[in-house]
Amino acid sequence: MKIIDKQTIRVPLFLSVALIIFSINIYGFFAYFRENELYSYLKTTGIYRSRMLFDSQVSPEQMEVTDVDLKESQYLQKKYIIYDSIGTLIYKSKFAEPHLSPSLLKKVFRQQIEQKDDGFERVFFITKENFSKKTLIIEAEGYDLAGFNKQRTLLFTLILTNICLITLIALTTRFYIGKDLRPIGSIAKRMKKISTKNLQQRIPESNLDNEIGDMAHTFNELLDRLDSAYSQQRNFVSYVTHELRTPLSILLGNTQVSLMKERTLAEYKEVLEGVQYDANNMINLVNSLLELARMNADAQSVPFTPIRVDDTLWSASESLKQKQPTYKINIEFEEIPEDIEEMMVKGNAELLLIAFRNIMENGCKYSSNNKMEVKISATKEAVSIIFSDEGVGIPTADLAHIFEPFYRSDATKTIAGHGVGLPLTKRIVEMHAGTIEAISKIDVGTTFTIILPLTETN
Ligand code: ADP
């Protein structure tokens, strides 16, 4: 069942029940007060008659005249019967029929008795004569025509009002819920049309300053992420293929050419060195890719222990210098805690070493002086490591993309690289709940800042 249909039934149903209960209460109270008013009127006029008969000594004939006068009032067909204490009839108005049975006689001494008979309402009660103090039983009966008329009019008005209000509530509920839910329908239609072929399409968010607008906005954000992940995925495969196929084709070409005729030992050596260089390059790429895949797949299973950041930085520098002896890396301490042992980070030394070495290697690789300055400073909460070089720099437009897999700036295309180091570094830093940022100026240099939270030592 659609929400609109459900709500059009649910809301009016609830309000109708409330309205009907309210109306029944009003009607009930009115009927109760009307009845009480009639009984108290019948009692007062009954007592008045007994006084006239016994205290004022008015004759029964004269009493008939009074009854006629009283007929002018709203209570029609009033009849009075007066009995003595043993139930003997003393007075009865014209057309009155006595209803006092022996059982009623017993009861009336205990409490007032009320009876309803075909619209007539009757009351039996006891009173005392003023002078002789004799007990009298009075039976008074009347038909409350005006009261019943009012009661009927009230019932009719309530039924009509209820029908009108319930219809009105159902229609307005349907109208407003329909109006509020309409955008969901158009959003759903739009969503159905979005597939991997047109992930760039978005849902209109304007004019929707409500929960549905928030939902559309959130969905658009999800599409943004899906779109970028999907295009990254597509690019990833083509980049990997390209990065592996190019050196393999060169490698194959070189070996085919050298096998075409007999070569000297020196020539064979040169070809084999070339093969070795390309193979090394591919091993580096495959290793980085495996590392990246491992980071994304089972980051949870990487063991974390307390490690000193400065130690890891020294190790990274040493391992890089072993590979590239011409690289110069200068590590300096700036603001550091008095007790250097407090500079502990909860992390994985092997992974942090890869991250630091990537940044150091880039700094040296993309600078003509092959130099990198590293500065460590720490507060009580975090350690920050600033890597600066005086290299070619990164164009501002490229800065936003350097952490994407395989992204390489045009400024550095002439220098060997695969564009996998920085995404891997970023992933490692994020695994350590840290941040990495880069600022750069063309032909001035680049600075990477990594901030890692320190473990609480106490
Ligand atoms: P690679 O260095 O293998 O190309 P990275 O992922 O490490 O891959 O770096 C991505 C790109 O970012 C590099 O190709 C380069 O264009 C740019 N880059 C990174 N570090 C520097 C730097 N220190 N100076 C200039 N460009 C840099």
Short mmCIF file of C-alpha atoms and ligand atoms in Angstrom, two decimals:
data_model
loop_
_atom_site.label_atom_id
_atom_site.label_comp_id
_atom_site.label_asym_id
_atom_site.label_seq_id
_atom_site.Cartn_x
_atom_site.Cartn_y
_atom_site.Cartn_z
CA MET A 1 0.00 0.00 0.00
CA LYS A 2 1.34 3.44 -0.90
CA ILE A 3 2.31 5.86 1.91
CA ILE A 4 -0.22 8.40 0.65
CA ASP A 5 -3.08 5.85 0.82
CA LYS A 6 -1.92 4.60 4.20
CA GLN A 7 -1.74 8.11 5.66
CA THR A 8 -5.07 9.14 4.09
CA ILE A 9 -6.66 6.29 6.02
CA ARG A 10 -4.54 6.43 9.18
CA VAL A 11 -4.65 10.16 10.02
CA PRO A 12 -8.39 10.70 9.36
CA LEU A 13 -9.19 7.41 11.12
CA PHE A 14 -7.37 8.53 14.25
CA LEU A 15 -8.95 12.00 14.14
CA SER A 16 -12.39 10.50 13.43
CA VAL A 17 -12.19 8.25 16.48
CA ALA A 18 -11.20 11.30 18.58
CA LEU A 19 -14.04 13.36 17.07
CA ILE A 20 -16.62 10.61 17.58
CA ILE A 21 -15.57 10.10 21.24
CA PHE A 22 -15.79 13.86 21.75
CA SER A 23 -19.25 14.01 20.13
CA ILE A 24 -20.55 11.02 22.12
CA ASN A 25 -19.41 12.77 25.32
CA ILE A 26 -21.15 16.00 24.40
CA TYR A 27 -24.35 14.15 23.50
CA GLY A 28 -24.20 12.01 26.65
CA PHE A 29 -23.70 15.02 28.92
CA PHE A 30 -26.53 16.90 27.26
CA ALA A 31 -28.92 13.92 27.64
CA TYR A 32 -27.87 13.47 31.28
CA PHE A 33 -28.44 17.14 32.17
CA ARG A 34 -31.73 17.29 30.29
CA GLU A 35 -33.03 14.26 32.19
CA ASN A 36 -31.83 15.63 35.55
CA GLU A 37 -33.40 18.97 34.83
CA LEU A 38 -36.76 17.31 34.07
CA TYR A 39 -36.68 15.19 37.26
CA SER A 40 -35.83 18.18 39.41
CA TYR A 41 -38.61 20.17 37.73
CA LEU A 42 -41.09 17.34 38.30
CA LYS A 43 -40.03 17.10 41.94
CA THR A 44 -40.34 20.84 42.57
CA THR A 45 -43.74 21.06 40.92
CA GLY A 46 -44.87 17.86 42.69
CA ILE A 47 -43.93 19.27 46.09
CA TYR A 48 -45.59 22.54 45.13
CA ARG A 49 -48.83 20.66 44.43
CA SER A 50 -48.73 18.81 47.72
CA ARG A 51 -48.23 22.13 49.53
CA MET A 52 -51.18 23.68 47.70
CA LEU A 53 -53.41 20.72 48.50
CA PHE A 54 -52.46 20.19 52.13
CA ASP A 55 -51.03 23.48 53.36
CA SER A 56 -52.99 26.01 51.32
CA GLN A 57 -56.10 23.80 51.24
CA VAL A 58 -56.61 24.30 47.46
CA SER A 59 -59.30 21.98 46.13
CA PRO A 60 -58.38 19.28 43.53
CA GLU A 61 -60.60 21.10 41.01
CA GLN A 62 -58.67 24.33 41.45
CA MET A 63 -55.49 22.30 41.09
CA GLU A 64 -56.60 21.18 37.62
CA VAL A 65 -56.68 24.87 36.63
CA THR A 66 -53.08 25.28 37.81
CA ASP A 67 -52.07 22.22 35.82
CA VAL A 68 -53.63 23.76 32.72
CA ASP A 69 -51.62 26.95 33.33
CA LEU A 70 -48.45 25.01 33.71
CA LYS A 71 -49.03 23.30 30.41
CA GLU A 72 -47.69 26.45 28.85
CA SER A 73 -44.21 25.40 29.94
CA GLN A 74 -41.89 23.27 27.83
CA TYR A 75 -42.69 20.08 29.74
CA LEU A 76 -45.81 18.58 28.24
CA GLN A 77 -48.41 16.20 29.63
CA LYS A 78 -47.40 16.46 33.24
CA LYS A 79 -49.27 14.19 35.63
CA TYR A 80 -49.07 14.11 39.43
CA ILE A 81 -50.30 11.50 41.84
CA ILE A 82 -50.00 11.87 45.61
CA TYR A 83 -50.15 8.84 47.94
CA ASP A 84 -49.98 8.56 51.72
CA SER A 85 -47.20 6.61 53.41
CA ILE A 86 -48.92 3.22 52.85
CA GLY A 87 -49.58 3.88 49.17
CA THR A 88 -53.24 4.97 49.33
CA LEU A 89 -54.04 7.43 46.55
CA ILE A 90 -54.85 10.91 47.91
CA TYR A 91 -54.73 13.07 44.80
CA LYS A 92 -54.37 12.42 41.09
CA SER A 93 -54.38 14.93 38.26
CA LYS A 94 -56.62 14.39 35.24
CA PHE A 95 -55.59 11.44 32.96
CA ALA A 96 -52.93 10.31 35.44
CA GLU A 97 -52.53 6.56 35.84
CA PRO A 98 -51.06 5.31 39.14
CA HIS A 99 -47.93 3.16 38.80
CA LEU A 100 -46.99 2.65 42.44
CA SER A 101 -46.74 -1.10 43.03
CA PRO A 102 -46.07 -2.68 46.49
CA SER A 103 -42.46 -3.38 45.52
CA LEU A 104 -41.92 0.25 44.39
CA LEU A 105 -43.51 1.40 47.67
CA LYS A 106 -40.80 -0.40 49.62
CA LYS A 107 -38.02 0.95 47.43
CA VAL A 108 -39.15 4.57 47.41
CA PHE A 109 -38.45 4.89 51.16
CA ARG A 110 -34.82 4.01 50.44
CA GLN A 111 -34.22 6.15 47.37
CA GLN A 112 -35.84 8.22 44.66
CA ILE A 113 -37.07 6.03 41.79
CA GLU A 114 -36.87 7.12 38.17
CA GLN A 115 -38.61 5.37 35.29
CA LYS A 116 -38.77 5.88 31.55
CA ASP A 117 -41.79 4.83 29.58
CA ASP A 118 -42.14 5.51 25.86
CA GLY A 119 -40.59 8.98 26.06
CA PHE A 120 -42.32 9.77 29.36
CA GLU A 121 -40.12 10.17 32.38
CA ARG A 122 -41.46 9.44 35.80
CA VAL A 123 -40.14 10.01 39.28
CA PHE A 124 -41.31 8.59 42.66
CA PHE A 125 -40.10 10.33 45.79
CA ILE A 126 -41.16 11.01 49.37
CA THR A 127 -41.87 14.37 50.97
CA LYS A 128 -43.40 15.58 54.26
CA GLU A 129 -46.45 17.70 54.86
CA ASN A 130 -45.48 21.07 56.28
CA PHE A 131 -47.83 21.18 59.32
CA SER A 132 -48.83 17.60 60.12
CA LYS A 133 -45.36 16.27 59.10
CA LYS A 134 -47.10 13.28 57.49
CA THR A 135 -45.08 11.37 54.92
CA LEU A 136 -46.39 11.60 51.37
CA ILE A 137 -45.32 9.70 48.25
CA ILE A 138 -45.42 11.70 45.03
CA GLU A 139 -45.43 10.23 41.54
CA ALA A 140 -44.72 12.90 38.91
CA GLU A 141 -44.50 12.29 35.17
CA GLY A 142 -43.85 14.45 32.13
CA TYR A 143 -42.76 14.46 28.51
CA ASP A 144 -39.81 16.75 27.81
CA LEU A 145 -40.73 17.69 24.26
CA ALA A 146 -38.45 20.76 23.96
CA GLY A 147 -35.58 18.88 25.59
CA PHE A 148 -35.94 15.93 23.21
CA ASN A 149 -36.12 18.33 20.28
CA LYS A 150 -32.90 20.00 21.40
CA GLN A 151 -31.30 16.59 21.93
CA ARG A 152 -32.30 15.46 18.44
CA THR A 153 -31.04 18.70 16.88
CA LEU A 154 -27.76 18.27 18.75
CA LEU A 155 -27.43 14.66 17.52
CA PHE A 156 -28.14 15.69 13.94
CA THR A 157 -25.67 18.62 14.15
CA LEU A 158 -22.99 16.38 15.63
CA ILE A 159 -23.44 13.65 12.96
CA LEU A 160 -23.38 16.24 10.15
CA THR A 161 -20.35 18.06 11.61
CA ASN A 162 -18.52 14.74 12.07
CA ILE A 163 -19.17 13.66 8.48
CA CYS A 164 -18.08 17.08 7.12
CA LEU A 165 -14.98 17.26 9.33
CA ILE A 166 -13.87 13.68 8.60
CA THR A 167 -14.26 14.24 4.85
CA LEU A 168 -12.41 17.55 5.12
CA ILE A 169 -9.60 15.96 7.17
CA ALA A 170 -9.28 13.05 4.69
CA LEU A 171 -9.15 15.40 1.71
CA THR A 172 -6.66 17.86 3.25
CA THR A 173 -4.46 15.02 4.56
CA ARG A 174 -4.37 13.46 1.10
CA PHE A 175 -3.72 16.82 -0.52
CA TYR A 176 -0.85 17.84 1.77
CA ILE A 177 0.76 14.40 2.05
CA GLY A 178 0.47 14.04 -1.73
CA LYS A 179 2.07 17.45 -2.18
CA ASP A 180 4.91 16.59 0.24
CA LEU A 181 5.53 13.15 -1.27
CA ARG A 182 5.36 14.20 -4.93
CA PRO A 183 9.10 15.02 -5.08
CA ILE A 184 9.90 11.48 -3.88
CA GLY A 185 8.08 10.11 -6.93
CA SER A 186 10.05 12.31 -9.32
CA ILE A 187 13.30 11.53 -7.44
CA ALA A 188 12.57 7.79 -7.77
CA LYS A 189 11.93 8.24 -11.53
CA ARG A 190 15.24 10.05 -11.90
CA MET A 191 17.04 7.43 -9.79
CA LYS A 192 15.75 4.63 -12.02
CA LYS A 193 17.40 6.30 -15.01
CA ILE A 194 20.83 6.50 -13.35
CA SER A 195 23.16 3.62 -14.21
CA THR A 196 26.92 3.11 -14.57
CA LYS A 197 26.64 4.67 -18.03
CA ASN A 198 25.40 8.05 -16.75
CA LEU A 199 26.72 8.33 -13.19
CA GLN A 200 27.24 12.07 -13.79
CA GLN A 201 23.48 12.71 -13.66
CA ARG A 202 22.20 14.33 -10.46
CA ILE A 203 18.83 14.76 -8.75
CA PRO A 204 17.53 18.36 -8.59
CA GLU A 205 17.84 19.66 -5.03
CA SER A 206 16.42 23.15 -5.46
CA ASN A 207 13.04 24.06 -3.85
CA LEU A 208 13.45 21.21 -1.39
CA ASP A 209 14.35 22.77 1.92
CA ASN A 210 13.23 19.72 3.90
CA GLU A 211 14.05 16.07 4.67
CA ILE A 212 13.46 15.06 1.04
CA GLY A 213 15.91 17.80 -0.02
CA ASP A 214 18.43 16.41 2.47
CA MET A 215 17.86 12.92 1.07
CA ALA A 216 18.36 14.16 -2.51
CA HIS A 217 21.52 15.98 -1.41
CA THR A 218 22.85 12.87 0.37
CA PHE A 219 22.03 10.75 -2.67
CA ASN A 220 23.85 13.23 -4.92
CA GLU A 221 26.87 13.06 -2.63
CA LEU A 222 26.72 9.26 -2.85
CA LEU A 223 26.60 9.56 -6.65
CA ASP A 224 29.65 11.87 -6.50
CA ARG A 225 31.55 9.23 -4.55
CA LEU A 226 30.33 6.38 -6.77
CA ASP A 227 31.17 8.34 -9.90
CA SER A 228 34.69 9.09 -8.71
CA ALA A 229 35.22 5.52 -7.43
CA TYR A 230 33.89 4.08 -10.69
CA SER A 231 36.06 6.28 -12.89
CA GLN A 232 39.06 5.57 -10.64
CA GLN A 233 38.36 1.86 -11.00
CA ARG A 234 38.12 2.18 -14.80
CA ASN A 235 41.29 4.26 -14.94
CA PHE A 236 43.03 1.90 -12.54
CA VAL A 237 42.72 -1.10 -14.85
CA SER A 238 43.80 0.83 -17.94
CA TYR A 239 46.72 2.44 -16.08
CA VAL A 240 47.94 -0.89 -14.70
CA THR A 241 47.70 -2.45 -18.16
CA HIS A 242 49.54 0.49 -19.68
CA GLU A 243 52.23 0.65 -16.98
CA LEU A 244 53.00 -3.06 -17.32
CA ARG A 245 52.56 -3.42 -21.07
CA THR A 246 54.89 -0.51 -22.01
CA PRO A 247 58.06 -1.79 -20.27
CA LEU A 248 57.21 -5.37 -21.34
CA SER A 249 56.94 -4.32 -25.01
CA ILE A 250 60.22 -2.37 -24.75
CA LEU A 251 61.82 -5.34 -23.09
CA LEU A 252 60.57 -7.74 -25.78
CA GLY A 253 61.59 -5.33 -28.57
CA ASN A 254 65.11 -4.96 -27.19
CA THR A 255 65.65 -8.71 -26.81
CA GLN A 256 64.22 -9.41 -30.30
CA VAL A 257 66.54 -6.82 -31.87
CA SER A 258 69.61 -8.13 -30.06
CA LEU A 259 68.82 -11.73 -31.07
CA MET A 260 68.63 -10.83 -34.76
CA LYS A 261 72.38 -11.31 -35.18
CA GLU A 262 75.47 -12.30 -33.21
CA ARG A 263 76.49 -9.61 -30.68
CA THR A 264 79.60 -8.84 -28.76
CA LEU A 265 79.80 -9.66 -25.07
CA ALA A 266 79.59 -5.93 -24.21
CA GLU A 267 76.43 -5.55 -26.32
CA TYR A 268 74.79 -8.57 -24.61
CA LYS A 269 75.72 -7.09 -21.26
CA GLU A 270 74.13 -3.76 -22.18
CA VAL A 271 70.89 -5.46 -23.25
CA LEU A 272 70.76 -7.58 -20.09
CA GLU A 273 71.31 -4.46 -17.93
CA GLY A 274 68.40 -2.83 -19.72
CA VAL A 275 66.27 -5.94 -19.07
CA GLN A 276 67.31 -5.86 -15.43
CA TYR A 277 66.36 -2.15 -15.14
CA ASP A 278 62.90 -2.69 -16.66
CA ALA A 279 62.30 -5.82 -14.57
CA ASN A 280 63.24 -3.91 -11.42
CA ASN A 281 60.91 -1.12 -12.40
CA MET A 282 58.06 -3.56 -12.88
CA ILE A 283 58.81 -5.31 -9.59
CA ASN A 284 58.62 -1.91 -7.84
CA LEU A 285 55.29 -1.18 -9.50
CA VAL A 286 53.84 -4.61 -8.74
CA ASN A 287 55.04 -4.33 -5.11
CA SER A 288 53.43 -0.89 -4.72
CA LEU A 289 50.21 -2.15 -6.28
CA LEU A 290 50.14 -5.16 -3.99
CA GLU A 291 50.79 -2.91 -1.00
CA LEU A 292 47.94 -0.59 -2.07
CA ALA A 293 45.58 -3.53 -2.58
CA ARG A 294 46.57 -4.98 0.83
CA MET A 295 45.93 -1.60 2.50
CA ASN A 296 42.46 -1.41 1.00
CA ALA A 297 41.55 -5.04 1.59
CA ASP A 298 42.74 -6.08 5.05
CA ALA A 299 43.73 -2.90 6.82
CA GLN A 300 42.18 -4.29 10.04
CA SER A 301 44.63 -7.18 10.26
CA VAL A 302 47.77 -4.96 10.25
CA PRO A 303 49.42 -5.23 13.71
CA PHE A 304 49.89 -1.90 15.55
CA THR A 305 52.51 -1.38 18.27
CA PRO A 306 53.91 1.74 19.99
CA ILE A 307 56.75 3.06 17.81
CA ARG A 308 59.01 6.12 17.84
CA VAL A 309 58.40 8.26 14.79
CA ASP A 310 61.94 9.65 14.65
CA ASP A 311 63.40 6.11 14.59
CA THR A 312 61.18 5.19 11.66
CA LEU A 313 62.18 8.39 9.84
CA TRP A 314 65.89 7.54 10.27
CA SER A 315 65.29 4.00 9.00
CA ALA A 316 63.37 5.31 5.97
CA SER A 317 66.17 7.74 5.17
CA GLU A 318 68.83 5.02 5.52
CA SER A 319 66.97 2.52 3.35
CA LEU A 320 66.45 5.17 0.63
CA LYS A 321 70.09 6.26 0.71
CA GLN A 322 71.16 2.64 0.30
CA LYS A 323 69.07 2.42 -2.87
CA GLN A 324 70.00 5.91 -4.13
CA PRO A 325 73.37 6.94 -2.64
CA THR A 326 73.21 10.38 -4.32
CA TYR A 327 70.10 11.40 -2.32
CA LYS A 328 70.68 13.78 0.61
CA ILE A 329 68.18 13.69 3.46
CA ASN A 330 68.56 16.01 6.43
CA ILE A 331 66.43 15.21 9.51
CA GLU A 332 66.09 17.87 12.24
CA PHE A 333 64.16 18.08 15.50
CA GLU A 334 62.27 21.31 16.16
CA GLU A 335 59.87 21.48 19.13
CA ILE A 336 59.99 18.12 20.85
CA PRO A 337 58.95 16.92 24.31
CA GLU A 338 61.59 16.96 27.08
CA ASP A 339 61.41 13.22 27.26
CA ILE A 340 61.81 12.05 23.69
CA GLU A 341 60.40 8.66 24.73
CA GLU A 342 57.01 10.39 24.95
CA MET A 343 57.00 10.78 21.17
CA MET A 344 55.32 7.43 20.62
CA VAL A 345 52.79 6.67 17.93
CA LYS A 346 50.59 3.59 17.87
CA GLY A 347 51.24 2.18 14.44
CA ASN A 348 52.98 -0.19 12.11
CA ALA A 349 56.70 0.66 11.65
CA GLU A 350 56.98 -1.23 8.35
CA LEU A 351 54.08 0.71 6.80
CA LEU A 352 55.14 4.11 8.17
CA LEU A 353 58.62 3.45 6.77
CA ILE A 354 57.09 2.92 3.29
CA ALA A 355 55.08 6.16 3.64
CA PHE A 356 58.03 8.28 4.78
CA ARG A 357 60.34 6.78 2.16
CA ASN A 358 57.84 7.57 -0.63
CA ILE A 359 57.73 11.26 0.34
CA MET A 360 61.51 11.46 0.78
CA GLU A 361 62.09 9.69 -2.54
CA ASN A 362 59.73 12.07 -4.38
CA GLY A 363 61.40 15.12 -2.83
CA CYS A 364 64.86 13.98 -3.97
CA LYS A 365 63.67 12.55 -7.29
CA TYR A 366 61.86 15.71 -8.39
CA SER A 367 64.64 18.13 -7.28
CA SER A 368 67.77 18.87 -9.26
CA ASN A 369 69.78 18.96 -6.00
CA ASN A 370 68.32 15.56 -4.87
CA LYS A 371 67.89 17.07 -1.40
CA MET A 372 65.14 16.76 1.19
CA GLU A 373 64.72 18.55 4.51
CA VAL A 374 62.71 16.77 7.22
CA LYS A 375 61.61 18.59 10.40
CA ILE A 376 59.96 16.86 13.35
CA SER A 377 58.00 18.72 15.98
CA ALA A 378 55.61 17.40 18.59
CA THR A 379 53.00 18.59 21.05
CA LYS A 380 51.46 16.49 23.81
CA GLU A 381 48.81 15.23 21.40
CA ALA A 382 50.49 14.85 17.99
CA VAL A 383 53.70 14.71 16.07
CA SER A 384 54.09 16.64 12.86
CA ILE A 385 56.66 15.82 10.19
CA ILE A 386 57.38 18.43 7.52
CA PHE A 387 59.12 17.23 4.32
CA SER A 388 60.38 20.10 2.12
CA ASP A 389 62.30 20.08 -1.15
CA GLU A 390 63.45 22.71 -3.60
CA GLY A 391 62.29 20.80 -6.65
CA VAL A 392 60.16 21.38 -9.73
CA GLY A 393 56.99 21.87 -7.70
CA ILE A 394 53.43 20.73 -8.47
CA PRO A 395 51.00 22.91 -10.50
CA THR A 396 47.99 24.02 -8.38
CA ALA A 397 45.55 22.16 -10.68
CA ASP A 398 47.46 18.91 -10.09
CA LEU A 399 47.72 19.29 -6.30
CA ALA A 400 44.13 18.15 -5.81
CA HIS A 401 44.80 14.90 -7.69
CA ILE A 402 48.24 13.74 -6.61
CA PHE A 403 46.76 11.35 -4.03
CA GLU A 404 44.69 9.55 -6.70
CA PRO A 405 46.14 6.26 -7.98
CA PHE A 406 48.30 6.66 -11.13
CA TYR A 407 47.96 10.42 -11.23
CA ARG A 408 51.18 12.01 -12.42
CA SER A 409 51.73 15.71 -12.95
CA ASP A 410 52.73 16.77 -16.48
CA ALA A 411 55.59 18.71 -14.87
CA THR A 412 57.28 15.42 -13.90
CA LYS A 413 56.32 13.10 -16.79
CA THR A 414 60.00 12.99 -17.93
CA ILE A 415 61.06 11.44 -14.61
CA ALA A 416 60.33 7.73 -14.03
CA GLY A 417 57.44 6.98 -11.72
CA HIS A 418 54.10 5.18 -11.53
CA GLY A 419 51.80 7.48 -9.54
CA VAL A 420 51.15 4.86 -6.86
CA GLY A 421 53.42 6.11 -4.03
CA LEU A 422 51.29 9.01 -2.77
CA PRO A 423 47.93 7.17 -2.72
CA LEU A 424 49.65 4.41 -0.77
CA THR A 425 51.22 6.96 1.61
CA LYS A 426 47.87 8.67 2.17
CA ARG A 427 46.17 5.36 2.91
CA ILE A 428 48.89 4.46 5.44
CA VAL A 429 48.63 7.88 7.17
CA GLU A 430 44.83 7.57 7.38
CA MET A 431 45.19 4.09 8.88
CA HIS A 432 47.21 5.78 11.64
CA ALA A 433 44.40 8.35 12.16
CA GLY A 434 46.69 11.01 10.75
CA THR A 435 46.49 13.64 8.03
CA ILE A 436 48.66 14.49 5.04
CA GLU A 437 48.69 17.80 3.15
CA ALA A 438 50.80 19.23 0.37
CA ILE A 439 51.62 22.81 -0.61
CA SER A 440 53.78 23.59 -3.60
CA LYS A 441 55.08 26.34 -5.82
CA ILE A 442 56.39 25.74 -9.32
CA ASP A 443 60.19 25.92 -9.48
CA VAL A 444 60.35 26.79 -5.75
CA GLY A 445 59.57 23.47 -4.13
CA THR A 446 57.04 21.28 -2.39
CA THR A 447 56.21 20.72 1.27
CA PHE A 448 54.31 17.69 2.59
CA THR A 449 53.07 17.80 6.19
CA ILE A 450 52.09 14.61 7.97
CA ILE A 451 50.44 14.84 11.39
CA LEU A 452 50.07 11.68 13.48
CA PRO A 453 48.32 11.48 16.87
CA LEU A 454 50.58 10.40 19.74
CA THR A 455 49.66 7.55 22.04
CA GLU A 456 48.81 8.53 25.62
CA THR A 457 51.78 7.43 27.73
CA ASN A 458 50.11 7.65 31.15
P1 ADP B 1 55.44 8.77 -8.73
O1 ADP B 1 56.37 9.66 -7.98
O2 ADP B 1 55.89 7.36 -8.81
O3 ADP B 1 55.00 9.32 -10.02
P2 ADP B 1 53.64 9.39 -6.57
O4 ADP B 1 52.30 8.86 -6.30
O5 ADP B 1 54.65 9.27 -5.53
O6 ADP B 1 54.07 8.66 -7.90
O7 ADP B 1 53.48 10.89 -6.96
C1 ADP B 1 52.42 11.29 -7.82
C2 ADP B 1 52.80 12.55 -8.57
O8 ADP B 1 52.86 13.66 -7.70
C3 ADP B 1 54.13 12.48 -9.16
O9 ADP B 1 54.12 11.87 -10.43
C4 ADP B 1 54.51 13.94 -9.29
O10 ADP B 1 53.95 14.49 -10.44
C5 ADP B 1 53.86 14.57 -8.11
N1 ADP B 1 54.79 14.74 -6.96
C6 ADP B 1 54.85 14.05 -5.84
N2 ADP B 1 55.81 14.52 -5.00
C7 ADP B 1 56.39 15.54 -5.66
C8 ADP B 1 57.42 16.47 -5.30
N3 ADP B 1 58.06 16.40 -4.14
N4 ADP B 1 57.73 17.42 -6.21
C9 ADP B 1 57.06 17.49 -7.38
N5 ADP B 1 56.08 16.67 -7.76
C10 ADP B 1 55.73 15.70 -6.90
#
